[in-house]
Amino acid sequence: MLLTYGDIVSFLPDRIGYQDENMAFHSIATSCSLHQEKSLYIPIEDDEPDLKRALENGAIAALWPAEIEVPRYRPNHFPIFFTNDLLKGLEIMMNEYLTKLEKTEAVPTHATKLLCSNIQNGPAGLSELFNRLHTYLSQEGREEI
């Protein structure tokens, strides 16, 4: 079961771009430099958000700092969700996604993959959520795609 646009809009309603409740994210990438096929880009590890590079690497949507202007080259259809705190937004998203996975009766065979390099060194709550998600996905019959 993949994280979807509809999942995110339920707790981050401030957005622009194409609106498709069923749009699925194969990954969440915290840096524009990561190959991120069909991902939601969240620029936590970047000194400055780089939407162009994220697009080149496969991002199909982004979680964006509300205080930073969206680049003019953003494709009109490209969805962007706004938040005042990227880390808090990611934390809420991971929590909601893990809850969704745990409530699913059928064992999901695929899940949204978290692409990051330094999340383990981030805030304790976020590191704990990452570990819980990884543990859940590591159980028999489940895999990140």
Short mmCIF file of N, CA and C in Angstrom, two decimals:
data_model
loop_
_atom_site.label_atom_id
_atom_site.label_comp_id
_atom_site.label_asym_id
_atom_site.label_seq_id
_atom_site.Cartn_x
_atom_site.Cartn_y
_atom_site.Cartn_z
N MET A 1 0.84 -1.17 0.00
CA MET A 1 0.00 0.00 0.00
C MET A 1 0.89 1.24 0.00
N LEU A 2 0.68 2.06 -0.98
CA LEU A 2 1.50 3.25 -1.14
C LEU A 2 0.84 4.48 -0.52
N LEU A 3 1.67 5.43 -0.13
CA LEU A 3 1.20 6.72 0.32
C LEU A 3 0.61 7.44 -0.88
N THR A 4 -0.53 8.10 -0.70
CA THR A 4 -1.20 8.76 -1.82
C THR A 4 -1.38 10.26 -1.57
N TYR A 5 -1.69 10.95 -2.64
CA TYR A 5 -2.02 12.37 -2.59
C TYR A 5 -3.16 12.58 -1.59
N GLY A 6 -4.17 11.73 -1.65
CA GLY A 6 -5.32 11.83 -0.75
C GLY A 6 -4.94 11.71 0.71
N ASP A 7 -3.95 10.86 1.00
CA ASP A 7 -3.47 10.73 2.38
C ASP A 7 -2.88 12.04 2.87
N ILE A 8 -2.07 12.66 2.03
CA ILE A 8 -1.35 13.88 2.42
C ILE A 8 -2.28 15.06 2.55
N VAL A 9 -3.20 15.20 1.61
CA VAL A 9 -4.10 16.36 1.64
C VAL A 9 -5.00 16.35 2.88
N SER A 10 -5.18 15.19 3.48
CA SER A 10 -6.01 15.12 4.68
C SER A 10 -5.40 15.87 5.86
N PHE A 11 -4.07 16.03 5.89
CA PHE A 11 -3.45 16.77 6.99
C PHE A 11 -2.62 17.97 6.51
N LEU A 12 -2.43 18.11 5.21
CA LEU A 12 -1.76 19.28 4.64
C LEU A 12 -2.63 19.82 3.50
N PRO A 13 -3.72 20.51 3.84
CA PRO A 13 -4.67 20.94 2.81
C PRO A 13 -4.22 22.12 1.94
N ASP A 14 -3.19 22.86 2.36
CA ASP A 14 -2.71 24.01 1.58
C ASP A 14 -1.82 23.49 0.46
N ARG A 15 -2.30 23.63 -0.80
CA ARG A 15 -1.59 23.02 -1.92
C ARG A 15 -1.90 23.75 -3.22
N ILE A 16 -1.07 23.47 -4.22
CA ILE A 16 -1.29 23.96 -5.58
C ILE A 16 -0.98 22.81 -6.53
N GLY A 17 -1.38 22.97 -7.80
CA GLY A 17 -1.05 21.97 -8.81
C GLY A 17 -2.15 20.95 -9.00
N TYR A 18 -1.83 19.95 -9.77
CA TYR A 18 -2.74 18.86 -10.12
C TYR A 18 -3.26 18.17 -8.87
N GLN A 19 -4.55 17.88 -8.85
CA GLN A 19 -5.16 17.23 -7.70
C GLN A 19 -5.73 15.88 -8.10
N ASP A 20 -5.09 14.83 -7.64
CA ASP A 20 -5.54 13.47 -7.92
C ASP A 20 -5.43 12.67 -6.63
N GLU A 21 -6.56 12.41 -6.01
CA GLU A 21 -6.59 11.70 -4.72
C GLU A 21 -5.86 10.35 -4.78
N ASN A 22 -5.80 9.73 -5.94
CA ASN A 22 -5.21 8.40 -6.08
C ASN A 22 -3.75 8.41 -6.52
N MET A 23 -3.17 9.60 -6.75
CA MET A 23 -1.76 9.66 -7.14
C MET A 23 -0.93 8.98 -6.04
N ALA A 24 -0.15 7.99 -6.41
CA ALA A 24 0.64 7.22 -5.44
C ALA A 24 2.11 7.59 -5.51
N PHE A 25 2.73 7.65 -4.35
CA PHE A 25 4.15 7.97 -4.25
C PHE A 25 4.93 6.69 -3.94
N HIS A 26 5.86 6.35 -4.82
CA HIS A 26 6.67 5.16 -4.62
C HIS A 26 7.77 5.41 -3.60
N SER A 27 8.10 6.69 -3.41
CA SER A 27 9.12 7.03 -2.42
C SER A 27 8.92 8.44 -1.90
N ILE A 28 9.58 8.70 -0.79
CA ILE A 28 9.69 10.04 -0.21
C ILE A 28 11.19 10.31 -0.18
N ALA A 29 11.61 11.39 -0.83
CA ALA A 29 13.04 11.72 -0.90
C ALA A 29 13.30 13.02 -0.14
N THR A 30 14.29 12.98 0.74
CA THR A 30 14.61 14.16 1.56
C THR A 30 15.75 14.99 0.99
N SER A 31 16.21 14.63 -0.21
CA SER A 31 17.25 15.40 -0.88
C SER A 31 17.01 15.37 -2.39
N CYS A 32 17.26 16.48 -3.05
CA CYS A 32 17.05 16.56 -4.50
C CYS A 32 18.07 15.72 -5.26
N SER A 33 19.19 15.38 -4.63
CA SER A 33 20.26 14.66 -5.32
C SER A 33 20.00 13.15 -5.41
N LEU A 34 19.00 12.65 -4.72
CA LEU A 34 18.69 11.22 -4.73
C LEU A 34 17.83 10.87 -5.94
N HIS A 35 18.11 9.71 -6.56
CA HIS A 35 17.23 9.22 -7.61
C HIS A 35 15.91 8.88 -6.93
N GLN A 36 14.82 9.47 -7.38
CA GLN A 36 13.56 9.39 -6.65
C GLN A 36 12.37 9.15 -7.57
N GLU A 37 12.35 8.02 -8.19
CA GLU A 37 11.28 7.71 -9.13
C GLU A 37 9.91 7.80 -8.46
N LYS A 38 9.02 8.60 -9.07
CA LYS A 38 7.65 8.79 -8.58
C LYS A 38 7.63 9.14 -7.10
N SER A 39 8.43 10.14 -6.74
CA SER A 39 8.57 10.47 -5.32
C SER A 39 7.89 11.77 -4.94
N LEU A 40 7.74 11.91 -3.63
CA LEU A 40 7.37 13.16 -3.00
C LEU A 40 8.68 13.73 -2.47
N TYR A 41 9.08 14.87 -2.98
CA TYR A 41 10.33 15.52 -2.58
C TYR A 41 10.09 16.40 -1.37
N ILE A 42 10.88 16.18 -0.31
CA ILE A 42 10.82 16.99 0.90
C ILE A 42 12.24 17.47 1.18
N PRO A 43 12.56 18.73 0.90
CA PRO A 43 13.95 19.22 0.94
C PRO A 43 14.54 19.44 2.33
N ILE A 44 14.58 18.38 3.12
CA ILE A 44 15.10 18.47 4.49
C ILE A 44 16.62 18.45 4.51
N GLU A 45 17.22 17.65 3.66
CA GLU A 45 18.68 17.50 3.67
C GLU A 45 19.40 18.49 2.78
N ASP A 46 18.66 19.28 2.01
CA ASP A 46 19.27 20.25 1.11
C ASP A 46 19.45 21.59 1.81
N ASP A 47 20.58 22.26 1.53
CA ASP A 47 20.79 23.59 2.10
C ASP A 47 19.69 24.54 1.63
N GLU A 48 19.33 24.42 0.37
CA GLU A 48 18.22 25.17 -0.20
C GLU A 48 17.43 24.20 -1.07
N PRO A 49 16.10 24.31 -1.05
CA PRO A 49 15.30 23.42 -1.91
C PRO A 49 15.67 23.60 -3.38
N ASP A 50 15.80 22.50 -4.10
CA ASP A 50 16.16 22.54 -5.52
C ASP A 50 15.14 21.71 -6.30
N LEU A 51 14.04 22.36 -6.65
CA LEU A 51 12.96 21.66 -7.33
C LEU A 51 13.38 21.15 -8.70
N LYS A 52 14.20 21.91 -9.41
CA LYS A 52 14.64 21.49 -10.74
C LYS A 52 15.38 20.16 -10.68
N ARG A 53 16.29 20.03 -9.76
CA ARG A 53 17.06 18.79 -9.63
C ARG A 53 16.16 17.63 -9.17
N ALA A 54 15.24 17.93 -8.26
CA ALA A 54 14.31 16.89 -7.81
C ALA A 54 13.46 16.39 -8.98
N LEU A 55 12.99 17.32 -9.81
CA LEU A 55 12.21 16.93 -11.01
C LEU A 55 13.05 16.05 -11.93
N GLU A 56 14.29 16.45 -12.14
CA GLU A 56 15.19 15.67 -13.01
C GLU A 56 15.42 14.27 -12.46
N ASN A 57 15.36 14.12 -11.14
CA ASN A 57 15.59 12.83 -10.50
C ASN A 57 14.33 12.03 -10.27
N GLY A 58 13.17 12.53 -10.72
CA GLY A 58 11.95 11.73 -10.70
C GLY A 58 10.86 12.16 -9.74
N ALA A 59 10.97 13.31 -9.11
CA ALA A 59 9.91 13.77 -8.21
C ALA A 59 8.63 14.06 -8.99
N ILE A 60 7.49 13.69 -8.42
CA ILE A 60 6.20 13.98 -9.05
C ILE A 60 5.36 14.91 -8.18
N ALA A 61 5.88 15.30 -7.01
CA ALA A 61 5.22 16.24 -6.11
C ALA A 61 6.24 16.67 -5.07
N ALA A 62 5.89 17.70 -4.28
CA ALA A 62 6.82 18.17 -3.26
C ALA A 62 6.06 18.68 -2.03
N LEU A 63 6.71 18.56 -0.90
CA LEU A 63 6.31 19.22 0.33
C LEU A 63 7.23 20.43 0.40
N TRP A 64 6.67 21.64 0.49
CA TRP A 64 7.45 22.86 0.30
C TRP A 64 7.33 23.79 1.49
N PRO A 65 8.45 24.45 1.87
CA PRO A 65 8.38 25.43 2.96
C PRO A 65 7.49 26.60 2.56
N ALA A 66 6.50 26.91 3.37
CA ALA A 66 5.52 27.95 3.04
C ALA A 66 6.17 29.32 2.85
N GLU A 67 7.29 29.55 3.53
CA GLU A 67 7.94 30.86 3.46
C GLU A 67 8.83 31.05 2.23
N ILE A 68 9.04 30.00 1.45
CA ILE A 68 9.90 30.08 0.27
C ILE A 68 9.03 30.07 -0.98
N GLU A 69 9.26 31.04 -1.86
CA GLU A 69 8.50 31.12 -3.10
C GLU A 69 8.78 29.90 -3.98
N VAL A 70 7.72 29.38 -4.57
CA VAL A 70 7.86 28.24 -5.49
C VAL A 70 8.49 28.75 -6.77
N PRO A 71 9.50 28.05 -7.30
CA PRO A 71 10.14 28.49 -8.55
C PRO A 71 9.14 28.61 -9.70
N ARG A 72 9.35 29.61 -10.55
CA ARG A 72 8.45 29.85 -11.68
C ARG A 72 8.46 28.71 -12.69
N TYR A 73 9.55 27.94 -12.74
CA TYR A 73 9.63 26.86 -13.72
C TYR A 73 8.86 25.62 -13.29
N ARG A 74 8.20 25.66 -12.14
CA ARG A 74 7.42 24.50 -11.69
C ARG A 74 6.35 24.20 -12.72
N PRO A 75 6.29 22.95 -13.20
CA PRO A 75 5.21 22.60 -14.13
C PRO A 75 3.85 22.85 -13.47
N ASN A 76 2.89 23.38 -14.21
CA ASN A 76 1.57 23.70 -13.65
C ASN A 76 0.89 22.51 -12.99
N HIS A 77 1.09 21.33 -13.55
CA HIS A 77 0.44 20.14 -13.02
C HIS A 77 1.14 19.58 -11.77
N PHE A 78 2.36 20.00 -11.49
CA PHE A 78 3.17 19.45 -10.40
C PHE A 78 2.58 19.85 -9.04
N PRO A 79 2.10 18.87 -8.24
CA PRO A 79 1.50 19.20 -6.95
C PRO A 79 2.55 19.62 -5.92
N ILE A 80 2.22 20.66 -5.18
CA ILE A 80 3.06 21.10 -4.06
C ILE A 80 2.16 21.29 -2.85
N PHE A 81 2.57 20.66 -1.74
CA PHE A 81 1.90 20.82 -0.45
C PHE A 81 2.75 21.77 0.38
N PHE A 82 2.11 22.73 1.05
CA PHE A 82 2.85 23.72 1.82
C PHE A 82 2.78 23.41 3.32
N THR A 83 3.90 23.69 4.00
CA THR A 83 3.95 23.53 5.44
C THR A 83 4.88 24.60 6.02
N ASN A 84 4.65 24.96 7.26
CA ASN A 84 5.51 25.92 7.95
C ASN A 84 6.73 25.23 8.56
N ASP A 85 6.70 23.89 8.62
CA ASP A 85 7.79 23.14 9.25
C ASP A 85 7.95 21.80 8.52
N LEU A 86 9.00 21.69 7.70
CA LEU A 86 9.20 20.47 6.91
C LEU A 86 9.35 19.22 7.77
N LEU A 87 10.15 19.33 8.85
CA LEU A 87 10.36 18.17 9.71
C LEU A 87 9.06 17.71 10.36
N LYS A 88 8.28 18.68 10.83
CA LYS A 88 7.00 18.34 11.45
C LYS A 88 6.06 17.74 10.40
N GLY A 89 6.06 18.30 9.18
CA GLY A 89 5.25 17.76 8.10
C GLY A 89 5.62 16.31 7.79
N LEU A 90 6.92 16.04 7.72
CA LEU A 90 7.38 14.67 7.46
C LEU A 90 7.01 13.75 8.61
N GLU A 91 7.16 14.24 9.82
CA GLU A 91 6.82 13.43 11.00
C GLU A 91 5.33 13.06 10.99
N ILE A 92 4.47 14.04 10.75
CA ILE A 92 3.03 13.78 10.69
C ILE A 92 2.72 12.79 9.57
N MET A 93 3.34 13.00 8.41
CA MET A 93 3.11 12.14 7.25
C MET A 93 3.52 10.70 7.55
N MET A 94 4.69 10.51 8.14
CA MET A 94 5.15 9.15 8.46
C MET A 94 4.25 8.50 9.50
N ASN A 95 3.83 9.26 10.48
CA ASN A 95 2.94 8.74 11.52
C ASN A 95 1.62 8.29 10.92
N GLU A 96 1.02 9.15 10.08
CA GLU A 96 -0.25 8.83 9.44
C GLU A 96 -0.11 7.62 8.51
N TYR A 97 1.00 7.57 7.78
CA TYR A 97 1.22 6.46 6.86
C TYR A 97 1.41 5.14 7.61
N LEU A 98 2.17 5.17 8.68
CA LEU A 98 2.38 3.95 9.47
C LEU A 98 1.06 3.48 10.07
N THR A 99 0.26 4.41 10.56
CA THR A 99 -1.06 4.06 11.10
C THR A 99 -1.92 3.43 10.01
N LYS A 100 -1.89 3.99 8.81
CA LYS A 100 -2.65 3.44 7.68
C LYS A 100 -2.20 2.01 7.38
N LEU A 101 -0.90 1.79 7.35
CA LEU A 101 -0.37 0.45 7.07
C LEU A 101 -0.78 -0.55 8.15
N GLU A 102 -0.69 -0.12 9.40
CA GLU A 102 -0.99 -1.03 10.52
C GLU A 102 -2.48 -1.37 10.59
N LYS A 103 -3.35 -0.49 10.11
CA LYS A 103 -4.79 -0.73 10.14
C LYS A 103 -5.27 -1.58 8.97
N THR A 104 -4.43 -1.79 7.99
CA THR A 104 -4.82 -2.55 6.81
C THR A 104 -4.94 -4.02 7.18
N GLU A 105 -6.08 -4.61 6.82
CA GLU A 105 -6.30 -6.02 7.14
C GLU A 105 -5.40 -6.92 6.31
N ALA A 106 -5.33 -6.67 5.01
CA ALA A 106 -4.47 -7.47 4.15
C ALA A 106 -3.02 -7.03 4.32
N VAL A 107 -2.12 -7.95 4.21
CA VAL A 107 -0.70 -7.62 4.32
C VAL A 107 -0.27 -6.90 3.05
N PRO A 108 0.11 -5.61 3.17
CA PRO A 108 0.55 -4.90 1.96
C PRO A 108 1.87 -5.47 1.47
N THR A 109 1.95 -5.77 0.18
CA THR A 109 3.19 -6.34 -0.34
C THR A 109 4.17 -5.26 -0.78
N HIS A 110 3.68 -4.04 -1.01
CA HIS A 110 4.55 -2.94 -1.39
C HIS A 110 4.23 -1.72 -0.53
N ALA A 111 5.24 -0.95 -0.26
CA ALA A 111 5.05 0.26 0.53
C ALA A 111 5.93 1.37 -0.01
N THR A 112 5.57 2.59 0.32
CA THR A 112 6.37 3.75 -0.08
C THR A 112 7.72 3.69 0.62
N LYS A 113 8.76 3.90 -0.13
CA LYS A 113 10.12 3.82 0.39
C LYS A 113 10.57 5.22 0.84
N LEU A 114 11.28 5.27 1.96
CA LEU A 114 11.83 6.53 2.44
C LEU A 114 13.29 6.61 2.01
N LEU A 115 13.60 7.59 1.13
CA LEU A 115 14.96 7.78 0.62
C LEU A 115 15.60 8.95 1.38
N CYS A 116 16.60 8.64 2.16
CA CYS A 116 17.28 9.69 2.92
C CYS A 116 18.66 9.19 3.30
N SER A 117 19.52 10.13 3.67
CA SER A 117 20.86 9.72 4.11
C SER A 117 21.13 10.07 5.56
N ASN A 118 20.46 11.09 6.10
CA ASN A 118 20.76 11.53 7.46
C ASN A 118 19.56 11.56 8.39
N ILE A 119 18.47 10.90 8.07
CA ILE A 119 17.28 10.98 8.91
C ILE A 119 17.55 10.38 10.29
N GLN A 120 18.45 9.40 10.35
CA GLN A 120 18.77 8.77 11.64
C GLN A 120 19.43 9.78 12.58
N ASN A 121 20.07 10.80 12.04
CA ASN A 121 20.71 11.81 12.88
C ASN A 121 19.79 13.00 13.14
N GLY A 122 18.55 12.90 12.70
CA GLY A 122 17.59 13.99 12.88
C GLY A 122 16.95 13.96 14.24
N PRO A 123 15.85 14.68 14.41
CA PRO A 123 15.15 14.73 15.69
C PRO A 123 14.76 13.34 16.16
N ALA A 124 14.78 13.12 17.47
CA ALA A 124 14.53 11.80 18.05
C ALA A 124 13.19 11.22 17.60
N GLY A 125 12.13 12.02 17.58
CA GLY A 125 10.82 11.52 17.19
C GLY A 125 10.80 11.03 15.76
N LEU A 126 11.49 11.73 14.88
CA LEU A 126 11.54 11.34 13.48
C LEU A 126 12.37 10.07 13.30
N SER A 127 13.47 9.97 14.01
CA SER A 127 14.30 8.76 13.94
C SER A 127 13.52 7.55 14.44
N GLU A 128 12.76 7.75 15.50
CA GLU A 128 11.95 6.66 16.05
C GLU A 128 10.89 6.21 15.05
N LEU A 129 10.23 7.16 14.40
CA LEU A 129 9.23 6.83 13.39
C LEU A 129 9.86 6.09 12.21
N PHE A 130 11.02 6.55 11.78
CA PHE A 130 11.74 5.88 10.69
C PHE A 130 12.02 4.43 11.08
N ASN A 131 12.50 4.21 12.29
CA ASN A 131 12.79 2.85 12.75
C ASN A 131 11.54 1.99 12.81
N ARG A 132 10.43 2.55 13.30
CA ARG A 132 9.16 1.81 13.35
C ARG A 132 8.70 1.43 11.95
N LEU A 133 8.79 2.38 11.02
CA LEU A 133 8.38 2.10 9.64
C LEU A 133 9.27 1.02 9.04
N HIS A 134 10.57 1.14 9.23
CA HIS A 134 11.50 0.14 8.70
C HIS A 134 11.23 -1.24 9.30
N THR A 135 10.98 -1.31 10.60
CA THR A 135 10.68 -2.58 11.26
C THR A 135 9.40 -3.18 10.69
N TYR A 136 8.37 -2.35 10.53
CA TYR A 136 7.11 -2.83 9.98
C TYR A 136 7.31 -3.38 8.57
N LEU A 137 8.03 -2.66 7.74
CA LEU A 137 8.24 -3.08 6.36
C LEU A 137 9.16 -4.28 6.24
N SER A 138 9.98 -4.52 7.25
CA SER A 138 10.93 -5.64 7.22
C SER A 138 10.27 -6.96 7.57
N GLN A 139 9.04 -6.92 8.10
CA GLN A 139 8.36 -8.15 8.47
C GLN A 139 8.09 -8.98 7.23
N GLU A 140 7.96 -10.27 7.42
CA GLU A 140 7.75 -11.19 6.31
C GLU A 140 6.56 -10.79 5.44
N GLY A 141 6.78 -10.81 4.15
CA GLY A 141 5.72 -10.51 3.20
C GLY A 141 5.58 -9.05 2.83
N ARG A 142 6.42 -8.21 3.41
CA ARG A 142 6.34 -6.78 3.11
C ARG A 142 7.67 -6.33 2.55
N GLU A 143 7.60 -5.37 1.66
CA GLU A 143 8.84 -4.82 1.13
C GLU A 143 8.63 -3.40 0.69
N GLU A 144 9.68 -2.62 0.76
CA GLU A 144 9.64 -1.29 0.19
C GLU A 144 9.85 -1.45 -1.30
N ILE A 145 9.21 -0.59 -2.09
CA ILE A 145 9.43 -0.70 -3.53
C ILE A 145 10.41 0.37 -3.97
#
